[in-house]
mmCIF file of C-alpha atoms and ligand atoms in Angstrom:
data_model
loop_
_atom_site.group_PDB
_atom_site.id
_atom_site.type_symbol
_atom_site.label_atom_id
_atom_site.label_comp_id
_atom_site.label_asym_id
_atom_site.label_seq_id
_atom_site.Cartn_x
_atom_site.Cartn_y
_atom_site.Cartn_z
ATOM 1 C CA UNK A 1 3.932 -4.572 11.260
ATOM 2 C CA UNK A 2 1.938 -1.786 9.612
ATOM 3 C CA UNK A 3 2.417 -0.539 6.015
ATOM 4 C CA UNK A 4 4.135 2.623 7.319
ATOM 5 C CA UNK A 5 6.618 0.594 9.377
ATOM 6 C CA UNK A 6 7.823 -1.529 6.427
ATOM 7 C CA UNK A 7 11.469 -1.179 5.384
ATOM 8 C CA UNK A 8 12.119 0.896 2.240
ATOM 9 C CA UNK A 9 11.830 -0.950 -1.076
ATOM 10 C CA UNK A 10 15.625 -0.889 -1.499
ATOM 11 C CA UNK A 11 16.114 -2.317 2.006
ATOM 12 C CA UNK A 12 13.506 -5.015 1.338
ATOM 13 C CA UNK A 13 15.199 -6.009 -1.961
ATOM 14 C CA UNK A 14 18.588 -6.163 -0.239
ATOM 15 C CA UNK A 15 17.274 -8.098 2.763
ATOM 16 C CA UNK A 16 15.884 -10.751 0.400
ATOM 17 C CA UNK A 17 18.925 -10.764 -1.921
ATOM 18 C CA UNK A 18 16.738 -9.811 -4.906
ATOM 19 C CA UNK A 19 17.868 -8.182 -8.135
ATOM 20 C CA UNK A 20 16.078 -7.427 -11.424
ATOM 21 C CA UNK A 21 15.934 -10.201 -14.023
ATOM 22 C CA UNK A 22 15.775 -9.187 -17.682
ATOM 23 C CA UNK A 23 13.808 -12.280 -18.684
ATOM 24 C CA UNK A 24 10.868 -11.073 -16.558
ATOM 25 C CA UNK A 25 11.018 -7.509 -17.948
ATOM 26 C CA UNK A 26 11.899 -6.227 -14.486
ATOM 27 C CA UNK A 27 12.426 -2.467 -14.136
ATOM 28 C CA UNK A 28 11.356 -1.376 -10.686
ATOM 29 C CA UNK A 29 9.794 1.842 -9.426
ATOM 30 C CA UNK A 30 11.421 2.383 -6.040
ATOM 31 C CA UNK A 31 10.307 6.011 -5.591
ATOM 32 C CA UNK A 32 7.031 6.018 -3.670
ATOM 33 C CA UNK A 33 6.213 9.516 -4.980
ATOM 34 C CA UNK A 34 5.973 8.040 -8.481
ATOM 35 C CA UNK A 35 3.983 4.980 -7.474
ATOM 36 C CA UNK A 36 1.618 7.179 -5.423
ATOM 37 C CA UNK A 37 1.045 9.350 -8.480
ATOM 38 C CA UNK A 38 0.122 6.260 -10.531
ATOM 39 C CA UNK A 39 -2.268 5.139 -7.779
ATOM 40 C CA UNK A 40 -3.891 8.612 -7.873
ATOM 41 C CA UNK A 41 -4.203 8.471 -11.668
ATOM 42 C CA UNK A 42 -5.862 5.070 -11.291
ATOM 43 C CA UNK A 43 -8.622 6.859 -9.340
ATOM 44 C CA UNK A 44 -9.039 3.999 -6.900
ATOM 45 C CA UNK A 45 -9.870 4.301 -3.238
ATOM 46 C CA UNK A 46 -11.380 2.786 -0.164
ATOM 47 C CA UNK A 47 -12.996 -0.570 -0.824
ATOM 48 C CA UNK A 48 -12.224 -0.679 -4.580
ATOM 49 C CA UNK A 49 -10.873 -3.933 -5.951
ATOM 50 C CA UNK A 50 -7.644 -3.658 -7.948
ATOM 51 C CA UNK A 51 -5.880 -6.384 -9.888
ATOM 52 C CA UNK A 52 -2.179 -5.533 -10.191
ATOM 53 C CA UNK A 53 0.028 -7.445 -12.604
ATOM 54 C CA UNK A 54 3.672 -7.840 -11.665
ATOM 55 C CA UNK A 55 4.030 -6.371 -8.156
ATOM 56 C CA UNK A 56 7.764 -7.271 -8.025
ATOM 57 C CA UNK A 57 9.177 -5.501 -4.948
ATOM 58 C CA UNK A 58 5.726 -4.028 -4.277
ATOM 59 C CA UNK A 59 6.200 -0.265 -4.700
ATOM 60 C CA UNK A 60 3.042 0.247 -6.703
ATOM 61 C CA UNK A 61 1.284 -2.319 -4.514
ATOM 62 C CA UNK A 62 2.092 -0.263 -1.404
ATOM 63 C CA UNK A 63 0.751 2.912 -3.052
ATOM 64 C CA UNK A 64 -2.454 1.120 -4.073
ATOM 65 C CA UNK A 65 -2.910 -0.262 -0.554
ATOM 66 C CA UNK A 66 -2.433 3.251 0.889
ATOM 67 C CA UNK A 67 -5.549 4.365 -1.022
ATOM 68 C CA UNK A 68 -7.601 1.858 0.964
ATOM 69 C CA UNK A 69 -8.107 -0.429 -2.027
ATOM 70 C CA UNK A 70 -8.219 -4.210 -1.880
ATOM 71 C CA UNK A 71 -5.430 -5.582 -4.125
ATOM 72 C CA UNK A 72 -5.021 -8.916 -5.885
ATOM 73 C CA UNK A 73 -1.432 -9.046 -7.194
ATOM 74 C CA UNK A 74 -0.369 -11.540 -9.882
ATOM 75 C CA UNK A 75 3.393 -12.170 -10.007
ATOM 76 C CA UNK A 76 5.255 -14.661 -12.188
ATOM 77 C CA UNK A 77 8.611 -14.512 -10.410
ATOM 78 C CA UNK A 78 8.489 -16.831 -7.377
ATOM 79 C CA UNK A 79 11.627 -15.204 -5.947
ATOM 80 C CA UNK A 80 9.396 -12.343 -4.758
ATOM 81 C CA UNK A 81 7.156 -14.571 -2.635
ATOM 82 C CA UNK A 82 8.818 -13.995 0.786
ATOM 83 C CA UNK A 83 9.078 -10.216 0.262
ATOM 84 C CA UNK A 84 5.482 -9.936 -0.931
ATOM 85 C CA UNK A 85 4.240 -12.149 1.913
ATOM 86 C CA UNK A 86 5.694 -9.587 4.349
ATOM 87 C CA UNK A 87 3.750 -6.879 2.528
ATOM 88 C CA UNK A 88 0.571 -8.986 2.640
ATOM 89 C CA UNK A 89 1.023 -9.480 6.398
ATOM 90 C CA UNK A 90 1.280 -5.689 6.852
ATOM 91 C CA UNK A 91 -1.808 -5.123 4.688
ATOM 92 C CA UNK A 92 -4.228 -6.741 7.120
ATOM 93 C CA UNK A 93 -6.064 -8.936 4.636
ATOM 94 C CA UNK A 94 -6.260 -6.335 1.854
ATOM 95 C CA UNK A 95 -3.548 -7.946 -0.309
ATOM 96 C CA UNK A 96 -4.042 -11.328 -1.979
ATOM 97 C CA UNK A 97 -1.030 -12.828 -3.749
ATOM 98 C CA UNK A 98 -1.325 -15.023 -6.818
ATOM 99 C CA UNK A 99 1.819 -16.570 -8.283
ATOM 100 C CA UNK A 100 1.461 -17.361 -11.972
ATOM 101 C CA UNK A 101 1.497 -16.004 -15.499
ATOM 102 C CA UNK A 102 -0.835 -13.044 -16.098
ATOM 103 C CA UNK A 103 -1.192 -14.128 -19.727
ATOM 104 C CA UNK A 104 -3.153 -17.180 -18.600
ATOM 105 C CA UNK A 105 -4.712 -15.782 -15.413
ATOM 106 C CA UNK A 106 -8.510 -15.885 -15.254
ATOM 107 C CA UNK A 107 -9.268 -12.373 -13.964
ATOM 108 C CA UNK A 108 -13.006 -13.055 -13.838
ATOM 109 C CA UNK A 109 -12.362 -15.892 -11.375
ATOM 110 C CA UNK A 110 -10.055 -13.680 -9.289
ATOM 111 C CA UNK A 111 -12.580 -10.855 -9.145
ATOM 112 C CA UNK A 112 -15.383 -13.361 -8.389
ATOM 113 C CA UNK A 113 -18.106 -11.137 -9.806
ATOM 114 C CA UNK A 114 -16.855 -7.897 -8.238
ATOM 115 C CA UNK A 115 -15.992 -4.952 -10.502
ATOM 116 C CA UNK A 116 -12.207 -4.579 -10.602
ATOM 117 C CA UNK A 117 -9.671 -2.019 -11.826
ATOM 118 C CA UNK A 118 -6.437 -3.079 -13.513
ATOM 119 C CA UNK A 119 -3.272 -1.234 -12.559
ATOM 120 C CA UNK A 120 0.240 -2.236 -13.599
ATOM 121 C CA UNK A 121 3.765 -1.191 -14.392
ATOM 122 C CA UNK A 122 3.754 -3.806 -17.117
ATOM 123 C CA UNK A 123 6.649 -6.069 -18.017
ATOM 124 C CA UNK A 124 7.731 -4.758 -21.457
ATOM 125 C CA UNK A 125 8.011 -8.166 -23.045
ATOM 126 C CA UNK A 126 4.326 -9.045 -22.495
ATOM 127 C CA UNK A 127 2.692 -5.616 -22.239
ATOM 128 C CA UNK A 128 1.017 -5.658 -25.651
ATOM 129 C CA UNK A 129 -0.334 -9.245 -25.513
ATOM 130 C CA UNK A 130 -1.699 -8.548 -22.022
ATOM 131 C CA UNK A 131 -3.448 -5.384 -23.204
ATOM 132 C CA UNK A 132 -4.973 -7.239 -26.183
ATOM 133 C CA UNK A 133 -6.195 -9.945 -23.783
ATOM 134 C CA UNK A 134 -7.902 -7.345 -21.537
ATOM 135 C CA UNK A 135 -9.335 -5.398 -24.478
ATOM 136 C CA UNK A 136 -10.793 -8.343 -26.348
ATOM 137 C CA UNK A 137 -11.426 -10.958 -23.667
ATOM 138 C CA UNK A 138 -14.767 -11.784 -22.163
ATOM 139 C CA UNK A 139 -13.820 -10.138 -18.819
ATOM 140 C CA UNK A 140 -13.919 -6.340 -18.694
ATOM 141 C CA UNK A 141 -12.207 -4.275 -15.989
ATOM 142 C CA UNK A 142 -13.733 -0.996 -14.731
ATOM 143 C CA UNK A 143 -10.583 0.854 -15.828
ATOM 144 C CA UNK A 144 -7.001 0.145 -16.856
ATOM 145 C CA UNK A 145 -4.095 2.330 -15.709
ATOM 146 C CA UNK A 146 -1.001 0.884 -17.311
ATOM 147 C CA UNK A 147 2.654 1.796 -17.749
ATOM 148 C CA UNK A 148 4.087 0.969 -21.178
ATOM 149 C CA UNK A 149 7.163 1.805 -23.189
ATOM 150 C CA UNK A 150 6.477 5.310 -24.533
ATOM 151 C CA UNK A 151 6.367 4.093 -28.122
ATOM 152 C CA UNK A 152 3.645 1.548 -27.245
ATOM 153 C CA UNK A 153 1.700 4.195 -25.287
ATOM 154 C CA UNK A 154 1.812 6.440 -28.367
ATOM 155 C CA UNK A 155 0.454 3.645 -30.556
ATOM 156 C CA UNK A 156 -2.448 3.029 -28.155
ATOM 157 C CA UNK A 157 -3.698 6.629 -28.343
ATOM 158 C CA UNK A 158 -2.640 7.428 -31.953
ATOM 159 C CA UNK A 159 -5.035 9.176 -34.347
ATOM 160 C CA UNK A 160 -5.534 8.274 -38.042
ATOM 161 C CA UNK A 161 -2.872 9.768 -40.298
ATOM 162 C CA UNK A 162 -0.099 9.580 -37.709
ATOM 163 C CA UNK A 163 2.809 7.163 -38.120
ATOM 164 C CA UNK A 164 1.967 5.492 -34.786
ATOM 165 C CA UNK A 165 -1.614 4.686 -35.878
ATOM 166 C CA UNK A 166 -2.155 0.974 -36.395
ATOM 167 C CA UNK A 167 -3.846 -2.178 -35.160
ATOM 168 C CA UNK A 168 -3.205 -1.572 -31.479
ATOM 169 C CA UNK A 169 -4.719 1.928 -31.546
ATOM 170 C CA UNK A 170 -7.796 0.808 -33.474
ATOM 171 C CA UNK A 171 -8.519 -2.104 -31.140
ATOM 172 C CA UNK A 172 -7.787 -0.092 -27.984
ATOM 173 C CA UNK A 173 -9.912 2.877 -29.065
ATOM 174 C CA UNK A 174 -12.796 0.699 -30.290
ATOM 175 C CA UNK A 175 -13.013 -0.901 -26.845
ATOM 176 C CA UNK A 176 -11.981 2.007 -24.615
ATOM 177 C CA UNK A 177 -11.510 5.742 -24.273
ATOM 178 C CA UNK A 178 -7.736 5.975 -24.011
ATOM 179 C CA UNK A 179 -5.537 8.889 -22.950
ATOM 180 C CA UNK A 180 -1.921 9.346 -21.875
ATOM 181 C CA UNK A 181 -1.785 10.532 -18.264
ATOM 182 C CA UNK A 182 1.889 10.508 -17.236
ATOM 183 C CA UNK A 183 5.393 10.339 -18.687
ATOM 184 C CA UNK A 184 8.117 8.451 -16.870
ATOM 185 C CA UNK A 185 11.731 8.897 -17.959
ATOM 186 C CA UNK A 186 13.940 5.794 -18.107
ATOM 187 C CA UNK A 187 15.891 7.072 -15.055
ATOM 188 C CA UNK A 188 12.765 6.667 -12.886
ATOM 189 C CA UNK A 189 13.296 2.880 -12.975
ATOM 190 C CA UNK A 190 15.831 0.572 -11.337
ATOM 191 C CA UNK A 191 17.572 -0.624 -13.442
ATOM 192 C CA UNK A 192 16.728 1.996 -16.111
ATOM 193 C CA UNK A 193 15.400 0.516 -19.356
ATOM 194 C CA UNK A 194 16.731 1.733 -22.731
ATOM 195 C CA UNK A 195 13.639 3.814 -23.482
ATOM 196 C CA UNK A 196 11.224 6.165 -21.700
ATOM 197 C CA UNK A 197 7.790 5.035 -20.500
ATOM 198 C CA UNK A 198 4.306 6.484 -20.176
ATOM 199 C CA UNK A 199 1.121 5.657 -18.308
ATOM 200 C CA UNK A 200 -2.082 5.290 -20.311
ATOM 201 C CA UNK A 201 -5.536 5.298 -18.757
ATOM 202 C CA UNK A 202 -8.205 3.304 -20.561
ATOM 203 C CA UNK A 203 -11.904 3.284 -19.701
ATOM 204 C CA UNK A 204 -14.101 0.699 -21.413
ATOM 205 C CA UNK A 205 -16.656 2.408 -23.658
ATOM 206 C CA UNK A 206 -20.372 1.960 -23.075
ATOM 207 C CA UNK A 207 -20.642 0.884 -26.742
ATOM 208 C CA UNK A 208 -17.705 -1.540 -26.438
ATOM 209 C CA UNK A 209 -18.000 -4.033 -29.335
ATOM 210 C CA UNK A 210 -18.914 -7.638 -28.563
ATOM 211 C CA UNK A 211 -16.059 -10.210 -28.445
ATOM 212 C CA UNK A 212 -17.223 -11.435 -31.895
ATOM 213 C CA UNK A 213 -16.952 -7.923 -33.413
ATOM 214 C CA UNK A 214 -13.591 -7.363 -31.712
ATOM 215 C CA UNK A 215 -12.354 -10.638 -33.158
ATOM 216 C CA UNK A 216 -13.464 -9.527 -36.651
ATOM 217 C CA UNK A 217 -11.826 -6.141 -36.009
ATOM 218 C CA UNK A 218 -8.548 -7.891 -35.182
ATOM 219 C CA UNK A 219 -8.719 -9.784 -38.489
ATOM 220 C CA UNK A 220 -9.490 -6.777 -40.730
ATOM 221 C CA UNK A 221 -6.886 -4.584 -39.025
ATOM 222 C CA UNK A 222 -4.265 -7.366 -39.336
ATOM 223 C CA UNK A 223 -4.918 -7.575 -43.091
ATOM 224 C CA UNK A 224 -5.196 -3.802 -43.662
ATOM 225 C CA UNK A 225 -2.153 -2.754 -41.614
ATOM 226 C CA UNK A 226 -0.178 -5.847 -42.716
ATOM 227 C CA UNK A 227 0.124 -3.978 -46.035
ATOM 228 C CA UNK A 228 -0.437 -0.428 -44.828
ATOM 229 C CA UNK A 229 0.894 1.251 -47.991
ATOM 230 C CA UNK A 230 -1.631 -0.588 -50.197
ATOM 231 C CA UNK A 231 -5.168 0.534 -50.969
ATOM 232 C CA UNK A 232 -7.855 -1.262 -48.949
ATOM 233 C CA UNK A 233 -9.225 -3.017 -52.044
ATOM 234 C CA UNK A 234 -5.844 -4.830 -52.375
ATOM 235 C CA UNK A 235 -4.863 -5.295 -48.740
ATOM 236 C CA UNK A 236 -8.328 -6.734 -47.969
ATOM 237 C CA UNK A 237 -8.529 -8.790 -51.167
ATOM 238 C CA UNK A 238 -8.870 -12.184 -49.456
ATOM 239 C CA UNK A 239 -11.583 -10.833 -47.146
ATOM 240 C CA UNK A 240 -13.764 -9.460 -49.947
ATOM 241 C CA UNK A 241 -11.712 -6.684 -51.550
ATOM 242 C CA UNK A 242 -13.548 -3.824 -53.263
ATOM 243 C CA UNK A 243 -17.054 -5.209 -52.552
ATOM 244 C CA UNK A 244 -16.334 -5.460 -48.820
ATOM 245 C CA UNK A 245 -14.888 -1.950 -48.644
ATOM 246 C CA UNK A 246 -17.824 -0.454 -50.567
ATOM 247 C CA UNK A 247 -20.360 -2.266 -48.359
ATOM 248 C CA UNK A 248 -18.611 -0.693 -45.359
ATOM 249 C CA UNK A 249 -19.174 2.715 -46.941
ATOM 250 C CA UNK A 250 -15.447 3.370 -47.435
ATOM 251 C CA UNK A 251 -13.339 4.359 -50.431
ATOM 252 C CA UNK A 252 -11.658 1.241 -51.904
ATOM 253 C CA UNK A 253 -8.659 3.434 -52.793
ATOM 254 C CA UNK A 254 -8.153 4.543 -49.154
ATOM 255 C CA UNK A 255 -5.132 3.317 -47.205
ATOM 256 C CA UNK A 256 -5.392 1.776 -43.735
ATOM 257 C CA UNK A 257 -3.663 4.640 -41.944
ATOM 258 C CA UNK A 258 -6.418 7.092 -43.020
ATOM 259 C CA UNK A 259 -9.382 4.940 -41.922
ATOM 260 C CA UNK A 260 -10.770 5.868 -38.496
ATOM 261 C CA UNK A 261 -11.967 3.450 -35.818
ATOM 262 C CA UNK A 262 -15.595 3.762 -36.969
ATOM 263 C CA UNK A 263 -14.487 2.843 -40.500
ATOM 264 C CA UNK A 264 -12.691 -0.262 -39.265
ATOM 265 C CA UNK A 265 -15.742 -1.291 -37.247
ATOM 266 C CA UNK A 266 -17.840 -0.925 -40.413
ATOM 267 C CA UNK A 267 -15.338 -3.164 -42.236
ATOM 268 C CA UNK A 268 -15.507 -5.726 -39.412
ATOM 269 C CA UNK A 269 -19.334 -5.694 -39.581
ATOM 270 C CA UNK A 270 -19.358 -6.000 -43.387
ATOM 271 C CA UNK A 271 -16.952 -8.930 -43.172
ATOM 272 C CA UNK A 272 -19.054 -10.687 -40.476
ATOM 273 C CA UNK A 273 -22.185 -10.180 -42.588
ATOM 274 C CA UNK A 274 -20.477 -11.616 -45.681
ATOM 275 C CA UNK A 275 -19.580 -14.965 -44.081
HETATM 276 N N1 SAM B 1 5.329 -3.322 -10.127
HETATM 277 C C1 SAM B 1 6.772 -3.336 -9.926
HETATM 278 C C2 SAM B 1 7.298 -1.924 -9.936
HETATM 279 O O1 SAM B 1 6.608 -1.054 -10.471
HETATM 280 O O2 SAM B 1 8.401 -1.720 -9.400
HETATM 281 C C3 SAM B 1 7.494 -4.220 -10.953
HETATM 282 C C4 SAM B 1 7.287 -3.830 -12.393
HETATM 283 S S1 SAM B 1 8.315 -4.724 -13.529
HETATM 284 C C5 SAM B 1 8.285 -3.620 -14.909
HETATM 285 C C6 SAM B 1 7.249 -6.023 -14.146
HETATM 286 C C7 SAM B 1 6.852 -7.104 -13.132
HETATM 287 O O3 SAM B 1 6.030 -8.047 -13.802
HETATM 288 C C8 SAM B 1 8.004 -7.894 -12.546
HETATM 289 O O4 SAM B 1 7.798 -8.070 -11.167
HETATM 290 C C9 SAM B 1 7.952 -9.254 -13.264
HETATM 291 O O5 SAM B 1 8.467 -10.323 -12.525
HETATM 292 C C10 SAM B 1 6.450 -9.391 -13.479
HETATM 293 N N2 SAM B 1 6.075 -10.248 -14.627
HETATM 294 C C11 SAM B 1 6.742 -10.438 -15.791
HETATM 295 N N3 SAM B 1 6.062 -11.231 -16.613
HETATM 296 C C12 SAM B 1 4.900 -11.560 -15.958
HETATM 297 C C13 SAM B 1 3.776 -12.350 -16.281
HETATM 298 N N4 SAM B 1 3.679 -12.963 -17.467
HETATM 299 N N5 SAM B 1 2.788 -12.495 -15.371
HETATM 300 C C14 SAM B 1 2.860 -11.851 -14.164
HETATM 301 N N6 SAM B 1 3.917 -11.081 -13.808
HETATM 302 C C15 SAM B 1 4.921 -10.928 -14.685
#
């Protein structure tokens, strides 16, 4: 059977007696117009390698395959194996299925040295830890096109001074250029979640900090935003306080929410140099 001849996603779910499970953060995109738009925003095409996390019923997977890309799909819910095996059979060798937890998946081993794009309608319950893993880990994708809860998407792209600005935005923007590319209302999903969603596209920066600097950045942002109302000289007291902040060229009386990404990188560097 070819991709075009496959039953609709709803028919496939029914034929396999599958329904969404809350524990796996399952909210499905069954409208191929939406999944095709995400595949377009991912800017992938013929011969590109894509790692997709959480294919579920395979709507986004189908759209990615239609672009001509080669897809490696990592799914935790074994119930989807028979349905996804039918999709793999229709994909003529361009879909590889991996059943396991994306939090512990070794993407470098999956990609086997080939550059790979990450595309996913992420499970809400593990979206942020997965993003942190891809931003700070030793393996770097070519690009990341990811659906999050809207509130998380806003935090990823937030600018200093905004209420959404925090650790996630600093780490994401230090490692990548990040921009929102699509909104998706809750009603676009089956079953609909309680909140709206948005797709963010992230492209790793040429000056992406080393894993050691990103680790230091995680520590200073945890301390600074852990007490975001305090001045840096107090919130960073255990890491060096006023001396550390001055060495980084920042005002010890500044608060975390006003410090830009460059400022946090300077704090991370000053802290690494002080140890
Ligand atoms: N891609 C499908 C779509 O757009 O309709 C499903 C998206 S649904 C929001 C999230 C998917 O991620 C589900 O299929 C779920 O089983 C899977 N999932 C949840 N936790 C996972 C994990 N830790 N590793 C891999 N897949 C996971």
